[in-house]
PDB file of C-alpha atoms in Angstrom:
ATOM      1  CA  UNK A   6     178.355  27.994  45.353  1.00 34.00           C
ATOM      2  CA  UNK A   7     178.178  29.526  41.985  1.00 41.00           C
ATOM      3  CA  UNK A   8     177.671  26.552  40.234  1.00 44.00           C
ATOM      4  CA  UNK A   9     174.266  25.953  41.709  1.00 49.00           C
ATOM      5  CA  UNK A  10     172.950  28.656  39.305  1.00 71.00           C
ATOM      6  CA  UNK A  11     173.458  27.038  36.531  1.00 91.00           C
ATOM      7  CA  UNK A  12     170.009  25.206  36.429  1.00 94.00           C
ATOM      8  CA  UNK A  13     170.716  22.628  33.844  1.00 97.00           C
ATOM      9  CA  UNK A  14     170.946  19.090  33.870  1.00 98.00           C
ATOM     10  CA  UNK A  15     172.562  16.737  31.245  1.00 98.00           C
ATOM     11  CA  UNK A  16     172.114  13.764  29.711  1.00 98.00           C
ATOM     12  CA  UNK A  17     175.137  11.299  28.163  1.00 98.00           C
ATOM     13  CA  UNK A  18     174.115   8.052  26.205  1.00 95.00           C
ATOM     14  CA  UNK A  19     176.145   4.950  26.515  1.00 95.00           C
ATOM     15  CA  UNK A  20     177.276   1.750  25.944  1.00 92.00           C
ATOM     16  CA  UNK A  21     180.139  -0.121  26.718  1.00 93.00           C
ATOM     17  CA  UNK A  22     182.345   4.026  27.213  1.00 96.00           C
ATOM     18  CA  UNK A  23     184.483   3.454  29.995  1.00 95.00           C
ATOM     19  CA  UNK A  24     187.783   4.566  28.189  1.00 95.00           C
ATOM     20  CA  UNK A  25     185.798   8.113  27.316  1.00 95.00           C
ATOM     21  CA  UNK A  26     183.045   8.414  30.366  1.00 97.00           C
ATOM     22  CA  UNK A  27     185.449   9.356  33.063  1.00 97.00           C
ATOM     23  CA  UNK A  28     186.918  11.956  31.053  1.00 97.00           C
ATOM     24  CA  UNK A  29     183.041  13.314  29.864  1.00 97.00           C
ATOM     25  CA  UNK A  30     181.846  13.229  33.406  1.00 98.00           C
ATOM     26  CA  UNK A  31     184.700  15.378  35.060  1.00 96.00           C
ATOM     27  CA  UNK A  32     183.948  18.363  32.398  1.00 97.00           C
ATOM     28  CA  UNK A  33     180.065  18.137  34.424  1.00 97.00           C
ATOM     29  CA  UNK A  34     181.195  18.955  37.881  1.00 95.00           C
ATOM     30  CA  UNK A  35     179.559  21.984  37.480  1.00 96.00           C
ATOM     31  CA  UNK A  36     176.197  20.150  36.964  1.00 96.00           C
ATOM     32  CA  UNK A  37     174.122  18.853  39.760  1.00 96.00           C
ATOM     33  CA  UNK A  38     172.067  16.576  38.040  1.00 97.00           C
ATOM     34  CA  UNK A  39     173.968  14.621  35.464  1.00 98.00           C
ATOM     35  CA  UNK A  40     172.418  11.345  34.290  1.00 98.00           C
ATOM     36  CA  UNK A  41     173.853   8.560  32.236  1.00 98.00           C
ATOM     37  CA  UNK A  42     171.388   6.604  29.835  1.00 97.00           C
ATOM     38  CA  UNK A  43     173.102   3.032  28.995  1.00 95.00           C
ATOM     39  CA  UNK A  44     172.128   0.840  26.327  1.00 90.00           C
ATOM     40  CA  UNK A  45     173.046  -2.423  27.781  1.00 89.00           C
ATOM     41  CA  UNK A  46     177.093  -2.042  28.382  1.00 93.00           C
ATOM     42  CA  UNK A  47     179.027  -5.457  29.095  1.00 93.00           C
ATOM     43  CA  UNK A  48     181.874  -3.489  30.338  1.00 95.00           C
ATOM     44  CA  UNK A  49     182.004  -1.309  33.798  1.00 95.00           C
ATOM     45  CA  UNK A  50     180.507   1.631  32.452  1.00 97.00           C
ATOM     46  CA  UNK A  51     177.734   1.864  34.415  1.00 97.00           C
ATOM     47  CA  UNK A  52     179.837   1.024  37.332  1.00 97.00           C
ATOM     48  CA  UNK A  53     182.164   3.658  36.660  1.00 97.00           C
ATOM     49  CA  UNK A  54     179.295   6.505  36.098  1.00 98.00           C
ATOM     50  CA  UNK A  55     177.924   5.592  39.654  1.00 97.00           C
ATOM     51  CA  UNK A  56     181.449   5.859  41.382  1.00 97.00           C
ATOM     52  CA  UNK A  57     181.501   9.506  39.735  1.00 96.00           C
ATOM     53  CA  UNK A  58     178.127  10.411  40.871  1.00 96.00           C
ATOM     54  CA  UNK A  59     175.749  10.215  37.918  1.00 97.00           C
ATOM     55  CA  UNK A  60     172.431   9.057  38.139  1.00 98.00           C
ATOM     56  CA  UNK A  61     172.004   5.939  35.508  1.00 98.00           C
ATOM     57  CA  UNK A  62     169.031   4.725  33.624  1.00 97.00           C
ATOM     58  CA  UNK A  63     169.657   1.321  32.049  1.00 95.00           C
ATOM     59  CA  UNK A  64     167.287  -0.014  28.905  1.00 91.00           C
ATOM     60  CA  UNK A  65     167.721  -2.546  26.027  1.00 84.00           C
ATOM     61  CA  UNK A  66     166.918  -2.846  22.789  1.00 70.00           C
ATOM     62  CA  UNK A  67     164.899  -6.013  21.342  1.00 62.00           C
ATOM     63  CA  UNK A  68     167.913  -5.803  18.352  1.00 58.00           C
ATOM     64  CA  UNK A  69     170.890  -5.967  20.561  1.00 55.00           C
ATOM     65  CA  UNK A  70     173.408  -6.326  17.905  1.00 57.00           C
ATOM     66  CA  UNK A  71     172.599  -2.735  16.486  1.00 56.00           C
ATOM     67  CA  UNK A  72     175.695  -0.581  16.366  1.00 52.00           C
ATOM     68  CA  UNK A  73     173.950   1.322  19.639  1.00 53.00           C
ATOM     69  CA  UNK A  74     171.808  -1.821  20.428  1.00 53.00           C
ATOM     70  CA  UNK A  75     168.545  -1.280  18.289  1.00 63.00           C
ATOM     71  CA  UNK A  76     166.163   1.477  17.524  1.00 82.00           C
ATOM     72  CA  UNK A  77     167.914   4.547  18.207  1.00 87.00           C
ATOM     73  CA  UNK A  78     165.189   7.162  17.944  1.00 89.00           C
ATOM     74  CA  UNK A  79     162.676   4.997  20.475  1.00 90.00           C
ATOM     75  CA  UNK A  80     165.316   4.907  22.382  1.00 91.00           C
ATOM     76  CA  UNK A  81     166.082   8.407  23.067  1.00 93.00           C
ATOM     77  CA  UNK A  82     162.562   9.500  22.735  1.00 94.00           C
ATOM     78  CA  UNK A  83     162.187   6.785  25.679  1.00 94.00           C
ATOM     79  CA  UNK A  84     164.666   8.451  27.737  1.00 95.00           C
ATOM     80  CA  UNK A  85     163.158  12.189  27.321  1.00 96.00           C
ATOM     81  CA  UNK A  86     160.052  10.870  28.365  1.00 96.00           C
ATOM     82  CA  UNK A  87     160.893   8.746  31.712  1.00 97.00           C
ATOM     83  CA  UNK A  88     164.259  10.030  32.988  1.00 97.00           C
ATOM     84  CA  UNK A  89     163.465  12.583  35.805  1.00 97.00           C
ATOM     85  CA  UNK A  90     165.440  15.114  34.923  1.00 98.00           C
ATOM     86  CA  UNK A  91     165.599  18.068  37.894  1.00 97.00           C
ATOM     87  CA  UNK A  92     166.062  21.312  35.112  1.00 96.00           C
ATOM     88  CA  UNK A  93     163.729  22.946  32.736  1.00 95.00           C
ATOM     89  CA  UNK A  94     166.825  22.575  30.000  1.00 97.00           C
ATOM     90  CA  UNK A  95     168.576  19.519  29.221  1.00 98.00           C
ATOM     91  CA  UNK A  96     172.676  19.100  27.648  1.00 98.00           C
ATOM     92  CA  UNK A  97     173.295  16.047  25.796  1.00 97.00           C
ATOM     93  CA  UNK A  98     176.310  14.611  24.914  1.00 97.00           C
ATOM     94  CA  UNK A  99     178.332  11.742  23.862  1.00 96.00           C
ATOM     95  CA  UNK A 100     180.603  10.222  25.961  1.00 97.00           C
ATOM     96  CA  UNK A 101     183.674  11.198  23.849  1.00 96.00           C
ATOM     97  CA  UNK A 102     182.661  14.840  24.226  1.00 97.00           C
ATOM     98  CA  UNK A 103     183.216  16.990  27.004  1.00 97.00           C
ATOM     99  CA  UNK A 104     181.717  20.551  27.994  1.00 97.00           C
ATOM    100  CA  UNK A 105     184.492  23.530  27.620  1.00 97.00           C
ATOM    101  CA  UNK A 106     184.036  26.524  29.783  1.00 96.00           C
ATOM    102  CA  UNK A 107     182.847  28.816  27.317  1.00 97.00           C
ATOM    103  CA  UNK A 108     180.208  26.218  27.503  1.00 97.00           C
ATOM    104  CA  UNK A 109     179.671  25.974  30.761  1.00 97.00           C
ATOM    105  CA  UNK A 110     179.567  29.893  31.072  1.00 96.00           C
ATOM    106  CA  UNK A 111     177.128  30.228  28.326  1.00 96.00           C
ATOM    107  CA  UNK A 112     174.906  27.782  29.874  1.00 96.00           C
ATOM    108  CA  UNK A 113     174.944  29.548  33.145  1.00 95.00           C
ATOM    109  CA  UNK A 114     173.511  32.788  31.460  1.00 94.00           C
ATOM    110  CA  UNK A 115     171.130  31.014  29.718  1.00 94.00           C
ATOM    111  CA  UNK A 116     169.472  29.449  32.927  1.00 89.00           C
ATOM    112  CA  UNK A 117     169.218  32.714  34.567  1.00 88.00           C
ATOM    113  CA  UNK A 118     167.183  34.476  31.513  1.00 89.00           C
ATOM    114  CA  UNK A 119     164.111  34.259  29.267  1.00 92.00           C
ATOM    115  CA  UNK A 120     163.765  33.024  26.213  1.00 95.00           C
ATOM    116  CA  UNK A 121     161.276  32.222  23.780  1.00 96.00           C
ATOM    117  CA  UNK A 122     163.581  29.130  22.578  1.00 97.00           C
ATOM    118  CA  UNK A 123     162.824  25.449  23.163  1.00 98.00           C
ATOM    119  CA  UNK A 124     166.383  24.793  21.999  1.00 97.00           C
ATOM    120  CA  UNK A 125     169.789  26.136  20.993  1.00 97.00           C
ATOM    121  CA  UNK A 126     172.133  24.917  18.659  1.00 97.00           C
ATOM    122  CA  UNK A 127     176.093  24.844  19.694  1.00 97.00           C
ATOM    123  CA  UNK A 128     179.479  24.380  17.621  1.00 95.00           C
ATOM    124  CA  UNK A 129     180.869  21.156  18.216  1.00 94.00           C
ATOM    125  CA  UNK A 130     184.672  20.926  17.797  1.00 93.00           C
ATOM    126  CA  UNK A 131     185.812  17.260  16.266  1.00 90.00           C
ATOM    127  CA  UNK A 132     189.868  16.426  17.149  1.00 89.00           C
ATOM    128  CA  UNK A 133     191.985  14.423  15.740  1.00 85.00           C
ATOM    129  CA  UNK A 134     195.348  13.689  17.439  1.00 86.00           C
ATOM    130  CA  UNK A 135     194.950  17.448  19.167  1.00 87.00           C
ATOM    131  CA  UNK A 136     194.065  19.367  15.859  1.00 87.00           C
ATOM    132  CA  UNK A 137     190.615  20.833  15.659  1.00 85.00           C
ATOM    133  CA  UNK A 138     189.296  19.346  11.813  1.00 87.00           C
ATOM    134  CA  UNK A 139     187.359  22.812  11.273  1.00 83.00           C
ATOM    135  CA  UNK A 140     185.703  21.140   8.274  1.00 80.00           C
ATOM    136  CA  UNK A 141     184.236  17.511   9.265  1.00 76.00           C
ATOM    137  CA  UNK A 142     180.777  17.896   8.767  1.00 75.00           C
ATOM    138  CA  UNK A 143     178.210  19.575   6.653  1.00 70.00           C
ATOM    139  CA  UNK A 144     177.255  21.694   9.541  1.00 77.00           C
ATOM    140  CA  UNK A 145     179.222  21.792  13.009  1.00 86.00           C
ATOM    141  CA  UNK A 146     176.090  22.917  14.686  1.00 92.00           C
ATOM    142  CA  UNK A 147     173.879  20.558  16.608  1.00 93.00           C
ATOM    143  CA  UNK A 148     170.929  21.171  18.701  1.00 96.00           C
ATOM    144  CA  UNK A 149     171.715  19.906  22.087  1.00 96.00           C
ATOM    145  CA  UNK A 150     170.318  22.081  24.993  1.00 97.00           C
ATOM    146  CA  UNK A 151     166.680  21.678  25.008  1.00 97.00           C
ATOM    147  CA  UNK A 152     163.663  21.518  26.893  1.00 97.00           C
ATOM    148  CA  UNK A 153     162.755  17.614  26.700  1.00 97.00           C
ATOM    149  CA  UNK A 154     158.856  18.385  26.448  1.00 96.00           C
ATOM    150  CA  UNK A 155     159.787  19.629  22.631  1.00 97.00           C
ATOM    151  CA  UNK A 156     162.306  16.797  21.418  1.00 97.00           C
ATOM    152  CA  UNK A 157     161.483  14.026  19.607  1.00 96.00           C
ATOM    153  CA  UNK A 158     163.723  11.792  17.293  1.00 93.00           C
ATOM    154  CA  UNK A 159     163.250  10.404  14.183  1.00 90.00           C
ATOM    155  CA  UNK A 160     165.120   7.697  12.341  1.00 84.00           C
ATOM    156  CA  UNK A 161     166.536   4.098  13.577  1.00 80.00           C
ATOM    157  CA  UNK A 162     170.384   4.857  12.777  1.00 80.00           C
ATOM    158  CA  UNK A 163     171.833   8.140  13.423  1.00 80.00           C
ATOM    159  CA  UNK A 164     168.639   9.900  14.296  1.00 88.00           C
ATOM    160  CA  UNK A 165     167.606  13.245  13.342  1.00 89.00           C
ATOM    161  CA  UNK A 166     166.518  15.643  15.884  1.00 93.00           C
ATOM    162  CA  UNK A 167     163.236  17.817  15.662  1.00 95.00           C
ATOM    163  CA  UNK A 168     161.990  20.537  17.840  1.00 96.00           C
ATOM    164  CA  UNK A 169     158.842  21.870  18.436  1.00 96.00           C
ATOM    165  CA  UNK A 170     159.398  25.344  18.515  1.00 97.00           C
ATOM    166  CA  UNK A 171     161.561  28.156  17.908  1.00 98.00           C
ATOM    167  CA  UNK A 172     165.882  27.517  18.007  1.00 97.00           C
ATOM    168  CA  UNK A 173     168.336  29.892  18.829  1.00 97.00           C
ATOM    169  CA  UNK A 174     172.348  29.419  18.545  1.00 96.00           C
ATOM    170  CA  UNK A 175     174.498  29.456  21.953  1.00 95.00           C
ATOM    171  CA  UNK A 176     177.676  30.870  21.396  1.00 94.00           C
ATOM    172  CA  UNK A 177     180.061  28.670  22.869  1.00 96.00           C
ATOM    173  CA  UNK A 178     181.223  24.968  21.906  1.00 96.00           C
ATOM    174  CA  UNK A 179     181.905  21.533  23.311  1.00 95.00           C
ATOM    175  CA  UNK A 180     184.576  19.813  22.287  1.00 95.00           C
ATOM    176  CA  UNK A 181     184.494  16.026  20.329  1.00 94.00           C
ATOM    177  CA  UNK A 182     187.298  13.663  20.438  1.00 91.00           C
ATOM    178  CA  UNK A 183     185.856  10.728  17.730  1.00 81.00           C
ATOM    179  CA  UNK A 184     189.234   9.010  17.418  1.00 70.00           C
ATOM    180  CA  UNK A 185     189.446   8.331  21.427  1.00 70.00           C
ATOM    181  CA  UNK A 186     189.281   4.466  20.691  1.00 75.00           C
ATOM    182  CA  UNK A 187     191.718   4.223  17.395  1.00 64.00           C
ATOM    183  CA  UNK A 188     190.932   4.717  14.089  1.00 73.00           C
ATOM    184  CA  UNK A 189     190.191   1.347  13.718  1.00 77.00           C
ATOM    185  CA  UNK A 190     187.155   0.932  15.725  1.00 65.00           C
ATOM    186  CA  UNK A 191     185.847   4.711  14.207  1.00 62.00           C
ATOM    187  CA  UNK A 192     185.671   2.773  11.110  1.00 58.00           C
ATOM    188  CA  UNK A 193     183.981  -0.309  12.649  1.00 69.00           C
ATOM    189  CA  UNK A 194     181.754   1.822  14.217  1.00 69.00           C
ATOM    190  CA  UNK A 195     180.524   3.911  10.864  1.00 62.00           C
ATOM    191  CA  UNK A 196     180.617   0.284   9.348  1.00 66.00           C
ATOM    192  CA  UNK A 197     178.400  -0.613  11.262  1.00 68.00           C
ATOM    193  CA  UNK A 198     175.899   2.059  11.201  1.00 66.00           C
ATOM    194  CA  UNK A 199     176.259   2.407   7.173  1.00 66.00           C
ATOM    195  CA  UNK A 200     175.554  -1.649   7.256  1.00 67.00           C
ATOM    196  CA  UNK A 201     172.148  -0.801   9.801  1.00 68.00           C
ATOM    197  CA  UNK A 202     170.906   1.842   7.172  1.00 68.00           C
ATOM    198  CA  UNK A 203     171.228  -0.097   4.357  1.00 69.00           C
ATOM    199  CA  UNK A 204     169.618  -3.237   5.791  1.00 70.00           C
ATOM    200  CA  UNK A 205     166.796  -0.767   7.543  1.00 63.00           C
ATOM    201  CA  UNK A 206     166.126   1.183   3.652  1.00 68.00           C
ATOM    202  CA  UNK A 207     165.703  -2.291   1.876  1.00 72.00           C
ATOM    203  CA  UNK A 208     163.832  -4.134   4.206  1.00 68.00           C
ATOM    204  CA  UNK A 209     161.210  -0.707   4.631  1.00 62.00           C
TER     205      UNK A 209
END
């Protein structure tokens, strides 16, 4: 098959996604080493990402009422360090996010070249109600193909990525769909994160 060249695994972090996962998975059929990396779910999330075919690493935070369960930055830099991944290059994403196939093509021509990148940065397109907000964040580009061996995270809410080496920019983009739940719980979710940051800068 021609998806087998594309020698690149990914990585989605969870908890409690079952409305989104489904819908996240199915853009990685092309993938042949997908894992899912849940932060304690209550819900059948982690149920639902073995019925699709994922491989799932489950770990908890000591600070399980966190908006994603505790130390964020640990957390991932946990999961780069113990989850066998089978590729050189890793995707993550969010489980609101899928992978278009510009992506998917880019990412095939990546894994067949050289490069003297450790990571690539790609455009993320946010939706809202089926109309791509072109100006939602500072920057729209995110590093999220790398080689795990030069990632680490820094920061206990919304953690900043750094790289040990030289970045390049893919040309393609994945596509974000924030608003998936209802507006409602997007702002209970930032509410809750903007709460964690506060509390985490005055106890420091």
């Amino acid at each position: 098959m021609v998806e087998s060249a594309i020698k690149v695994s990914v990585l989605i972090l969870t908890k409690n996604e079952r409305a989104d996962l489904p819908g996240c998975l199915r853009s990685m059929a092309w993938c042949d080493d997908v894992h899912v990396y849940d932060s304690g779910s209550t819900d059948d999330t982690v149920e639902i990402a073995q019925s699709l075919g994922a491989h799932v690493t489950q770990r908890t935070y000591a600070n399980v009422d966190a908006p994603f369960g505790g130390d964020e930055a640990a957390h991932r830099n946990w999961g780069l360090r113990h989850i066998p991944f089978k590729h050189e290059w890793v995707l993550a994403l969010d489980a609101d996010e899928r992978a278009t196939d510009g992506l998917v093509e880019a990412l095939r021509d990546l894994s067949l070249r050289p490069t003297n990148c450790v990571g690539f940065r790609i455009l993320r397109k946010d939706y809202f109600l089926g109309t791509w907000i072109r100006h939602v964040t500072v920057t729209p580009y995110q590093v999220r193909i790398f080689k795990p061996a030069h990632v680490s995270y820094e920061r206990v809410i919304n953690p900043v990525t750094h790289i040990d080496g030289e970045i390049g920019d893919l040309d393609a983009h994945f596509d974000h769909f924030p608003f998936s739940k209802g507006i409602s719980h997007w702002f209970s979710k930032h509410n809750g994160y903007s709460s964690e940051e506060a509390r985490h800068i005055v106890s420091a």
